Amino acid sequence: MYAQLVETGAQRVRGTDELEGQERVFQERIDAGVKIEPKDWMPEGYRKTLVRQISQHAHSEIVGQLPEGNWITRAPTLKRKAILLAKVQDEAGHGLYLYSAAETLGVSRDALIAQLHAGKAKYSSIFNYPTLTWADIGAIGWLVDGSAIINQIPLCRCSYGPYARAMVRVCKEESFHQRQGYDLLLALCNGTPEQKAMAQDALNRWWWPALMMFGPSDADSVNSAQSTQWGIKLFSNDALRQKMVDQTVPQAEYLGLTIPDPDLKWNEERGHYDFGAIDWDEFFNVIKGNGPCNRERLATRVQAYEDGEWFREGLNAHADKQAARGAAAA
Amino acid sequence: MKKEWPLWEIFIRSQHGLAHKHVGSLHAPDAEMAVNNARDVYTRRNEGVSIWVVRSADIVASSPDDKEPLFEPSNSKVYRHPTFFPMPEAVKHI
Ligand SMILES: [Fe+2]
Ligand SMILES: [Fe+2]
């Protein structure tokens, strides 16, 4: 997802009855569905895990602007351009909500951004794929934001108050993202054969990376078990992925597009779609920094930050001057 | 940037005559930029007609440890709620 393979530091998950003192009180609050707030006592592992998870999520929102931002100047109509601008601007907002939530845990946004720019922080694998055609912008909204919604809706109920509240804001805005993508693809699929072929090509390239967003099966993962006990992970990777497949297949059918998976078929008994094996080597390769666009994404991000330096300096100088004037007048 | 920008808490009043409500926080070098940034970050969909920004450092908050002494006393005072007083059926408009 927007945060993948989040480390918790746990070797083994201890049940509530095995815990003592403050840690027990803390776990009982979580078990009772009471939100944890910034000034409350929390185990160091919980704090660190949340910093990792929320900052990765924030980085994903920010880096996630790049593949789409790439098409703003080339949108086919003024209307589509305005819509895409608004969508990309929303993602900047999502990043900011999330950095704010992370900061309540005692890290600074500047430090988190420095980690990202130094290549020491993770962000979602999905944003390391290129946007080759206009149809990719549709595929991202439909599949990537669609998957993000499936992941983020449960997080609105997660145990950490500031993260849950940030997710509520994000989810309110996310539905527009998915719909504008689907709407864009509908237009292409109702257009010329070339346009429809472009939509099919985008689906072919984005389908598997979108399924990989949910991360490998975590049925046996200690980290996931710990995050589940802490109430910061509410469904398994496989359950969320299945939900994505089940809801997306009929949407693809409506578009008249074919999902690039020969093993995809409805399983009457399970009441779900079966689907083919995912190439996890590709996923780990992208995570390690060797995806098609990892280097380019990071370089673009750093460049944007450096290009803004003169402006930030100007704002600082103005603020200092105003403060000095205020002090002189007082 | 050498200097870290201070954190501001943002309060927005919506159209419907309600009080300003805390919506989140952001960094800005001064109050004026905090208002500008709050416009972009928190009112992209007509969420408000008025913005307050307050330096986070200027907010004094109660501590979680004081929860009991602060809020416990009101728990036992159920007579502060109108439902504490059952009214006879025959009595109207009360
Ligand atoms: Fe987002
Ligand atoms: Fe989005």
Short mmCIF file of C-alpha atoms and ligand atoms in Angstrom, two decimals:
data_model
loop_
_atom_site.label_atom_id
_atom_site.label_comp_id
_atom_site.label_asym_id
_atom_site.label_seq_id
_atom_site.Cartn_x
_atom_site.Cartn_y
_atom_site.Cartn_z
CA MET A 1 0.00 0.00 0.00
CA TYR A 2 1.15 3.59 0.43
CA ALA A 3 3.13 2.14 3.34
CA GLN A 4 4.59 -1.27 2.50
CA LEU A 5 6.45 -3.82 4.66
CA VAL A 6 6.38 -1.62 7.76
CA GLU A 7 8.85 -2.85 10.40
CA THR A 8 7.53 -2.99 13.99
CA GLY A 9 10.60 -4.34 15.80
CA ALA A 10 8.49 -7.20 17.21
CA GLN A 11 9.95 -10.72 17.48
CA ARG A 12 6.74 -12.18 18.84
CA VAL A 13 3.35 -10.66 19.58
CA ARG A 14 2.39 -10.80 23.27
CA GLY A 15 -1.30 -11.01 24.14
CA THR A 16 -2.92 -8.42 26.40
CA ASP A 17 -2.79 -10.83 29.37
CA GLU A 18 1.00 -11.17 29.00
CA LEU A 19 1.53 -7.41 29.31
CA GLU A 20 2.12 -5.47 32.51
CA GLY A 21 1.85 -1.94 33.87
CA GLN A 22 1.46 0.95 31.44
CA GLU A 23 1.82 -1.31 28.45
CA ARG A 24 -1.13 -3.37 29.61
CA VAL A 25 -3.28 -0.28 30.23
CA PHE A 26 -2.31 0.96 26.77
CA GLN A 27 -3.27 -2.34 25.08
CA GLU A 28 -6.56 -2.49 27.00
CA ARG A 29 -7.45 0.96 25.71
CA ILE A 30 -6.77 -0.18 22.15
CA ASP A 31 -8.75 -3.39 22.67
CA ALA A 32 -11.65 -1.25 23.94
CA GLY A 33 -11.47 0.94 20.82
CA VAL A 34 -10.30 4.06 22.69
CA LYS A 35 -8.11 6.32 20.52
CA ILE A 36 -4.51 6.99 21.52
CA GLU A 37 -3.63 10.70 21.48
CA PRO A 38 -0.19 12.37 21.15
CA LYS A 39 0.37 13.09 24.85
CA ASP A 40 -0.77 9.65 26.04
CA TRP A 41 1.79 7.09 27.14
CA MET A 42 2.65 4.65 24.33
CA PRO A 43 5.23 1.90 23.85
CA GLU A 44 8.32 3.03 21.95
CA GLY A 45 7.68 0.35 19.30
CA TYR A 46 4.18 1.72 18.63
CA ARG A 47 5.54 5.24 18.25
CA LYS A 48 8.37 4.20 15.94
CA THR A 49 6.15 1.98 13.81
CA LEU A 50 3.64 4.78 13.37
CA VAL A 51 6.37 7.24 12.41
CA ARG A 52 7.53 4.78 9.75
CA GLN A 53 4.03 4.02 8.50
CA ILE A 54 2.72 7.59 8.45
CA SER A 55 5.89 9.08 6.95
CA GLN A 56 5.96 6.44 4.21
CA HIS A 57 2.33 7.21 3.54
CA ALA A 58 3.13 10.95 3.37
CA HIS A 59 6.12 10.40 1.07
CA SER A 60 3.90 8.31 -1.23
CA GLU A 61 1.38 11.14 -1.53
CA ILE A 62 4.14 13.60 -2.41
CA VAL A 63 6.11 11.38 -4.81
CA GLY A 64 2.76 10.20 -6.18
CA GLN A 65 2.25 13.69 -7.62
CA LEU A 66 5.09 13.16 -10.09
CA PRO A 67 3.76 10.50 -12.50
CA GLU A 68 0.54 12.52 -12.92
CA GLY A 69 2.15 15.94 -12.80
CA ASN A 70 4.06 14.74 -15.83
CA TRP A 71 0.85 15.02 -17.91
CA ILE A 72 -0.59 18.34 -16.69
CA THR A 73 0.88 20.34 -19.58
CA ARG A 74 -0.23 17.69 -22.08
CA ALA A 75 -3.83 17.09 -20.96
CA PRO A 76 -6.03 16.90 -24.07
CA THR A 77 -8.55 19.59 -23.02
CA LEU A 78 -8.69 22.53 -20.66
CA LYS A 79 -11.33 20.73 -18.59
CA ARG A 80 -9.15 17.63 -18.16
CA LYS A 81 -6.19 19.83 -17.32
CA ALA A 82 -8.10 21.68 -14.58
CA ILE A 83 -9.32 18.35 -13.15
CA LEU A 84 -5.83 16.85 -13.14
CA LEU A 85 -4.37 19.97 -11.51
CA ALA A 86 -6.97 19.76 -8.74
CA LYS A 87 -6.28 16.06 -8.24
CA VAL A 88 -2.52 16.53 -8.01
CA GLN A 89 -3.00 19.47 -5.65
CA ASP A 90 -5.14 17.26 -3.42
CA GLU A 91 -2.26 14.79 -3.20
CA ALA A 92 0.02 17.58 -1.93
CA GLY A 93 -2.63 18.25 0.72
CA HIS A 94 -2.73 14.55 1.66
CA GLY A 95 1.03 14.60 2.13
CA LEU A 96 0.76 17.64 4.40
CA TYR A 97 -2.04 16.16 6.55
CA LEU A 98 0.10 13.06 7.02
CA TYR A 99 3.36 14.88 7.83
CA SER A 100 1.38 16.81 10.46
CA ALA A 101 0.11 13.54 11.93
CA ALA A 102 3.67 12.14 12.00
CA GLU A 103 4.93 15.29 13.74
CA THR A 104 2.62 14.69 16.69
CA LEU A 105 4.87 11.69 17.41
CA GLY A 106 7.93 13.88 17.96
CA VAL A 107 9.65 13.95 14.55
CA SER A 108 9.92 17.05 12.39
CA ARG A 109 8.66 17.29 8.85
CA ASP A 110 11.98 18.72 7.73
CA ALA A 111 13.78 15.66 9.11
CA LEU A 112 11.37 13.29 7.37
CA ILE A 113 11.73 15.10 4.06
CA ALA A 114 15.51 15.07 4.45
CA GLN A 115 15.33 11.27 4.88
CA LEU A 116 13.25 10.98 1.71
CA HIS A 117 15.61 13.16 -0.28
CA ALA A 118 18.62 11.22 0.98
CA GLY A 119 17.05 8.02 -0.39
CA LYS A 120 16.73 6.58 3.13
CA ALA A 121 12.92 6.52 3.28
CA LYS A 122 10.48 4.25 1.47
CA TYR A 123 7.44 5.25 -0.52
CA SER A 124 4.96 3.08 -2.42
CA SER A 125 6.35 0.87 -5.19
CA ILE A 126 3.57 1.98 -7.55
CA PHE A 127 4.99 5.45 -8.15
CA ASN A 128 8.14 4.06 -9.72
CA TYR A 129 6.32 3.12 -12.92
CA PRO A 130 6.22 5.52 -15.89
CA THR A 131 3.14 7.29 -17.27
CA LEU A 132 3.65 6.70 -20.98
CA THR A 133 0.30 7.81 -22.40
CA TRP A 134 -2.69 9.93 -21.41
CA ALA A 135 -4.62 6.72 -20.67
CA ASP A 136 -2.18 6.05 -17.82
CA ILE A 137 -3.66 9.05 -16.00
CA GLY A 138 -7.04 7.32 -16.16
CA ALA A 139 -5.57 4.00 -15.04
CA ILE A 140 -3.87 5.63 -12.04
CA GLY A 141 -7.05 7.32 -10.82
CA TRP A 142 -9.13 4.20 -11.33
CA LEU A 143 -6.71 1.53 -10.08
CA VAL A 144 -4.16 3.27 -7.85
CA ASP A 145 -6.48 5.71 -6.09
CA GLY A 146 -9.09 2.94 -6.08
CA SER A 147 -6.67 0.68 -4.20
CA ALA A 148 -5.69 3.53 -1.90
CA ILE A 149 -9.35 3.98 -0.95
CA ILE A 150 -9.67 0.31 -0.04
CA ASN A 151 -6.62 0.64 2.20
CA GLN A 152 -7.46 4.02 3.70
CA ILE A 153 -11.11 3.53 4.65
CA PRO A 154 -10.27 1.06 7.45
CA LEU A 155 -7.42 3.35 8.60
CA CYS A 156 -10.05 6.00 9.46
CA ARG A 157 -10.74 3.70 12.44
CA CYS A 158 -7.10 3.07 13.40
CA SER A 159 -5.99 3.46 17.01
CA TYR A 160 -3.91 6.64 16.67
CA GLY A 161 -6.17 9.71 16.75
CA PRO A 162 -4.17 12.11 14.53
CA TYR A 163 -3.62 9.42 11.84
CA ALA A 164 -7.29 8.39 11.89
CA ARG A 165 -8.41 12.01 11.54
CA ALA A 166 -6.00 12.62 8.66
CA MET A 167 -7.42 9.55 6.93
CA VAL A 168 -10.98 10.86 7.30
CA ARG A 169 -9.97 14.04 5.45
CA VAL A 170 -8.10 12.07 2.79
CA CYS A 171 -10.96 9.64 2.18
CA LYS A 172 -13.42 12.50 1.67
CA GLU A 173 -11.30 13.71 -1.25
CA GLU A 174 -10.23 10.38 -2.70
CA SER A 175 -13.46 9.38 -4.37
CA PHE A 176 -13.17 12.25 -6.86
CA HIS A 177 -9.70 10.92 -7.77
CA GLN A 178 -10.97 7.48 -8.63
CA ARG A 179 -14.00 8.74 -10.53
CA GLN A 180 -12.11 11.23 -12.69
CA GLY A 181 -9.80 8.37 -13.70
CA TYR A 182 -12.68 6.08 -14.61
CA ASP A 183 -14.44 8.92 -16.42
CA LEU A 184 -11.29 9.57 -18.45
CA LEU A 185 -11.09 5.89 -19.44
CA LEU A 186 -14.79 5.80 -20.29
CA ALA A 187 -14.21 8.65 -22.74
CA LEU A 188 -11.30 6.78 -24.34
CA CYS A 189 -13.23 3.49 -24.47
CA ASN A 190 -16.16 5.24 -26.19
CA GLY A 191 -13.77 6.92 -28.64
CA THR A 192 -11.82 5.69 -31.65
CA PRO A 193 -10.33 2.16 -31.81
CA GLU A 194 -6.90 3.75 -31.26
CA GLN A 195 -8.13 5.45 -28.08
CA LYS A 196 -9.64 2.24 -26.79
CA ALA A 197 -6.41 0.39 -27.54
CA MET A 198 -4.55 3.03 -25.55
CA ALA A 199 -6.85 2.40 -22.57
CA GLN A 200 -6.28 -1.37 -22.87
CA ASP A 201 -2.52 -0.85 -23.01
CA ALA A 202 -2.65 1.25 -19.83
CA LEU A 203 -4.64 -1.44 -18.03
CA ASN A 204 -2.15 -4.06 -19.22
CA ARG A 205 0.74 -2.16 -17.69
CA TRP A 206 -0.92 -0.96 -14.43
CA TRP A 207 -2.93 -4.00 -13.39
CA TRP A 208 -0.17 -6.07 -11.80
CA PRO A 209 1.69 -3.17 -10.16
CA ALA A 210 -1.67 -2.10 -8.67
CA LEU A 211 -2.18 -5.56 -7.15
CA MET A 212 1.38 -5.43 -5.78
CA MET A 213 0.57 -2.20 -3.93
CA PHE A 214 -1.09 -4.24 -1.18
CA GLY A 215 2.23 -5.98 -0.49
CA PRO A 216 2.99 -9.72 -0.34
CA SER A 217 0.81 -12.03 1.72
CA ASP A 218 1.30 -11.17 5.37
CA ALA A 219 -0.54 -14.11 6.85
CA ASP A 220 2.69 -15.23 8.59
CA SER A 221 4.23 -11.82 9.25
CA VAL A 222 5.08 -10.90 12.86
CA ASN A 223 5.14 -7.23 11.88
CA SER A 224 1.60 -7.41 10.55
CA ALA A 225 0.39 -9.33 13.60
CA GLN A 226 1.92 -6.68 15.86
CA SER A 227 0.42 -3.83 13.82
CA THR A 228 -2.95 -5.58 13.95
CA GLN A 229 -2.75 -5.88 17.73
CA TRP A 230 -1.90 -2.18 17.93
CA GLY A 231 -4.89 -1.31 15.78
CA ILE A 232 -2.88 0.33 13.01
CA LYS A 233 -3.55 -2.45 10.51
CA LEU A 234 -7.11 -3.68 10.25
CA PHE A 235 -7.16 -6.15 7.34
CA SER A 236 -4.59 -8.51 5.83
CA ASN A 237 -2.88 -7.61 2.57
CA ASP A 238 -4.59 -10.55 0.86
CA ALA A 239 -8.05 -9.55 2.06
CA LEU A 240 -7.63 -5.99 0.79
CA ARG A 241 -6.22 -7.20 -2.54
CA GLN A 242 -9.16 -9.59 -3.00
CA LYS A 243 -11.55 -6.74 -2.35
CA MET A 244 -9.82 -4.66 -5.01
CA VAL A 245 -10.02 -7.46 -7.60
CA ASP A 246 -13.67 -8.20 -6.80
CA GLN A 247 -14.76 -4.60 -7.19
CA THR A 248 -12.62 -3.81 -10.23
CA VAL A 249 -13.41 -6.73 -12.55
CA PRO A 250 -17.02 -5.63 -13.25
CA GLN A 251 -15.80 -2.05 -13.75
CA ALA A 252 -13.32 -3.27 -16.39
CA GLU A 253 -16.10 -5.25 -18.06
CA TYR A 254 -18.23 -2.13 -18.29
CA LEU A 255 -15.36 -0.34 -20.02
CA GLY A 256 -15.07 -3.29 -22.42
CA LEU A 257 -11.45 -3.83 -21.37
CA THR A 258 -9.75 -7.14 -20.64
CA ILE A 259 -7.80 -7.64 -17.42
CA PRO A 260 -4.39 -9.08 -18.40
CA ASP A 261 -4.71 -12.27 -16.33
CA PRO A 262 -5.63 -15.58 -18.02
CA ASP A 263 -6.29 -17.15 -14.60
CA LEU A 264 -8.85 -14.58 -13.58
CA LYS A 265 -12.26 -16.18 -13.08
CA TRP A 266 -15.24 -16.05 -10.76
CA ASN A 267 -15.18 -18.71 -8.06
CA GLU A 268 -18.78 -19.50 -7.16
CA GLU A 269 -17.81 -21.44 -4.06
CA ARG A 270 -15.64 -18.71 -2.56
CA GLY A 271 -17.85 -15.89 -3.77
CA HIS A 272 -14.71 -14.13 -5.04
CA TYR A 273 -12.63 -13.87 -8.18
CA ASP A 274 -9.61 -16.18 -8.40
CA PHE A 275 -6.59 -14.54 -9.94
CA GLY A 276 -3.10 -15.50 -11.15
CA ALA A 277 0.21 -15.48 -9.30
CA ILE A 278 1.90 -12.12 -8.73
CA ASP A 279 5.55 -11.62 -9.69
CA TRP A 280 6.96 -10.72 -6.26
CA ASP A 281 10.51 -10.57 -7.63
CA GLU A 282 9.44 -7.51 -9.57
CA PHE A 283 7.94 -5.98 -6.43
CA PHE A 284 11.06 -6.49 -4.31
CA ASN A 285 13.21 -5.19 -7.11
CA VAL A 286 11.19 -1.95 -7.25
CA ILE A 287 11.25 -1.65 -3.44
CA LYS A 288 15.04 -2.00 -3.52
CA GLY A 289 15.28 1.00 -5.82
CA ASN A 290 15.55 -0.71 -9.19
CA GLY A 291 12.11 0.02 -10.64
CA PRO A 292 11.80 1.78 -13.97
CA CYS A 293 11.63 5.28 -12.43
CA ASN A 294 13.08 5.16 -8.87
CA ARG A 295 16.10 7.34 -9.63
CA GLU A 296 14.18 9.79 -11.76
CA ARG A 297 11.45 10.24 -9.14
CA LEU A 298 13.86 11.01 -6.35
CA ALA A 299 15.96 13.32 -8.52
CA THR A 300 12.84 15.25 -9.60
CA ARG A 301 11.71 15.56 -5.98
CA VAL A 302 15.08 16.86 -4.81
CA GLN A 303 15.31 19.27 -7.74
CA ALA A 304 11.84 20.68 -6.97
CA TYR A 305 12.90 21.23 -3.36
CA GLU A 306 16.16 22.91 -4.32
CA ASP A 307 14.44 25.09 -6.92
CA GLY A 308 12.17 26.38 -4.14
CA GLU A 309 15.05 27.38 -1.89
CA TRP A 310 15.14 31.06 -3.00
CA PHE A 311 11.42 31.35 -2.30
CA ARG A 312 11.64 29.84 1.17
CA GLU A 313 14.56 32.13 1.92
CA GLY A 314 12.52 35.14 0.79
CA LEU A 315 9.64 34.13 3.05
CA ASN A 316 12.03 33.77 5.98
CA ALA A 317 13.59 37.17 5.34
CA HIS A 318 10.14 38.78 5.15
CA ALA A 319 8.99 37.08 8.36
CA ASP A 320 12.17 38.21 10.16
CA LYS A 321 11.74 41.78 8.97
CA GLN A 322 8.09 41.88 10.05
CA ALA A 323 8.99 40.44 13.46
CA ALA A 324 11.77 43.02 13.91
CA ARG A 325 9.38 45.84 12.98
CA GLY A 326 6.79 44.52 15.42
CA ALA A 327 9.41 44.40 18.17
CA ALA A 328 10.59 47.95 17.41
CA ALA A 329 7.02 49.29 17.54
CA ALA A 330 6.26 47.58 20.84
CA MET B 1 16.39 25.91 4.73
CA LYS B 2 18.35 26.23 7.94
CA LYS B 3 15.53 27.40 10.20
CA GLU B 4 12.51 25.19 10.82
CA TRP B 5 9.23 27.02 10.28
CA PRO B 6 6.97 27.17 13.34
CA LEU B 7 3.85 25.02 13.53
CA TRP B 8 0.42 26.66 13.41
CA GLU B 9 -2.93 25.21 14.44
CA ILE B 10 -5.69 25.98 11.98
CA PHE B 11 -9.32 26.72 12.85
CA ILE B 12 -12.01 27.11 10.18
CA ARG B 13 -15.54 28.49 10.46
CA SER B 14 -17.89 26.86 7.96
CA GLN B 15 -20.70 28.65 6.16
CA HIS B 16 -23.43 27.58 8.50
CA GLY B 17 -22.81 29.95 11.39
CA LEU B 18 -21.01 27.40 13.55
CA ALA B 19 -17.98 28.16 15.71
CA HIS B 20 -14.43 27.89 14.35
CA LYS B 21 -13.35 24.27 14.46
CA HIS B 22 -9.85 22.86 14.67
CA VAL B 23 -9.00 21.16 11.35
CA GLY B 24 -5.28 20.46 11.59
CA SER B 25 -1.90 22.14 11.56
CA LEU B 26 0.76 23.36 9.14
CA HIS B 27 4.17 25.02 9.00
CA ALA B 28 4.63 28.62 7.90
CA PRO B 29 7.26 31.31 8.50
CA ASP B 30 4.70 33.86 9.75
CA ALA B 31 0.99 34.36 10.45
CA GLU B 32 0.25 35.82 7.03
CA MET B 33 1.71 32.80 5.23
CA ALA B 34 -0.03 30.50 7.69
CA VAL B 35 -3.39 31.97 6.57
CA ASN B 36 -2.39 31.65 2.90
CA ASN B 37 -1.28 28.06 3.33
CA ALA B 38 -4.36 27.19 5.38
CA ARG B 39 -6.51 28.43 2.49
CA ASP B 40 -4.75 25.98 0.14
CA VAL B 41 -4.47 23.04 2.51
CA TYR B 42 -7.79 23.13 4.36
CA THR B 43 -10.38 24.97 2.22
CA ARG B 44 -10.02 23.54 -1.28
CA ARG B 45 -13.72 22.62 -1.34
CA ASN B 46 -15.45 25.62 0.16
CA GLU B 47 -15.05 24.29 3.68
CA GLY B 48 -14.99 27.70 5.26
CA VAL B 49 -15.58 31.44 5.29
CA SER B 50 -13.10 32.36 8.03
CA ILE B 51 -9.66 31.11 9.09
CA TRP B 52 -7.91 31.46 12.46
CA VAL B 53 -4.26 30.53 12.82
CA VAL B 54 -2.61 30.13 16.22
CA ARG B 55 1.00 29.24 16.91
CA SER B 56 0.98 25.69 18.34
CA ALA B 57 3.55 26.82 20.92
CA ASP B 58 1.02 29.31 22.30
CA ILE B 59 -1.59 26.68 23.08
CA VAL B 60 -1.84 25.50 26.66
CA ALA B 61 -3.41 22.05 26.91
CA SER B 62 -4.62 19.95 29.81
CA SER B 63 -2.48 16.92 30.45
CA PRO B 64 -3.85 13.37 30.03
CA ASP B 65 -2.80 12.66 33.63
CA ASP B 66 -5.23 15.34 34.84
CA LYS B 67 -8.17 13.65 33.16
CA GLU B 68 -9.65 12.30 36.38
CA PRO B 69 -9.37 15.37 38.62
CA LEU B 70 -10.63 17.55 35.76
CA PHE B 71 -13.53 15.58 34.40
CA GLU B 72 -14.49 13.05 37.05
CA PRO B 73 -16.48 15.55 39.20
CA SER B 74 -19.08 16.10 36.48
CA ASN B 75 -19.81 12.37 36.17
CA SER B 76 -21.81 12.22 39.39
CA LYS B 77 -23.88 15.32 38.64
CA VAL B 78 -26.55 13.73 36.54
CA TYR B 79 -29.08 16.34 37.72
CA ARG B 80 -27.42 18.75 35.33
CA HIS B 81 -29.29 16.99 32.52
CA PRO B 82 -33.00 17.71 31.97
CA THR B 83 -33.73 14.01 31.61
CA PHE B 84 -32.98 13.64 35.33
CA PHE B 85 -36.42 15.13 36.09
CA PRO B 86 -39.37 13.00 34.93
CA MET B 87 -42.32 15.26 34.12
CA PRO B 88 -45.96 14.23 34.63
CA GLU B 89 -47.71 13.35 31.35
CA ALA B 90 -50.31 16.00 31.92
CA VAL B 91 -47.76 18.80 32.06
CA LYS B 92 -47.07 20.17 28.56
CA HIS B 93 -44.47 22.44 26.95
CA ILE B 94 -41.74 21.88 29.50
FE FE C 1 -3.91 10.77 -1.85
FE FE C 2 -5.66 10.27 -4.50
#
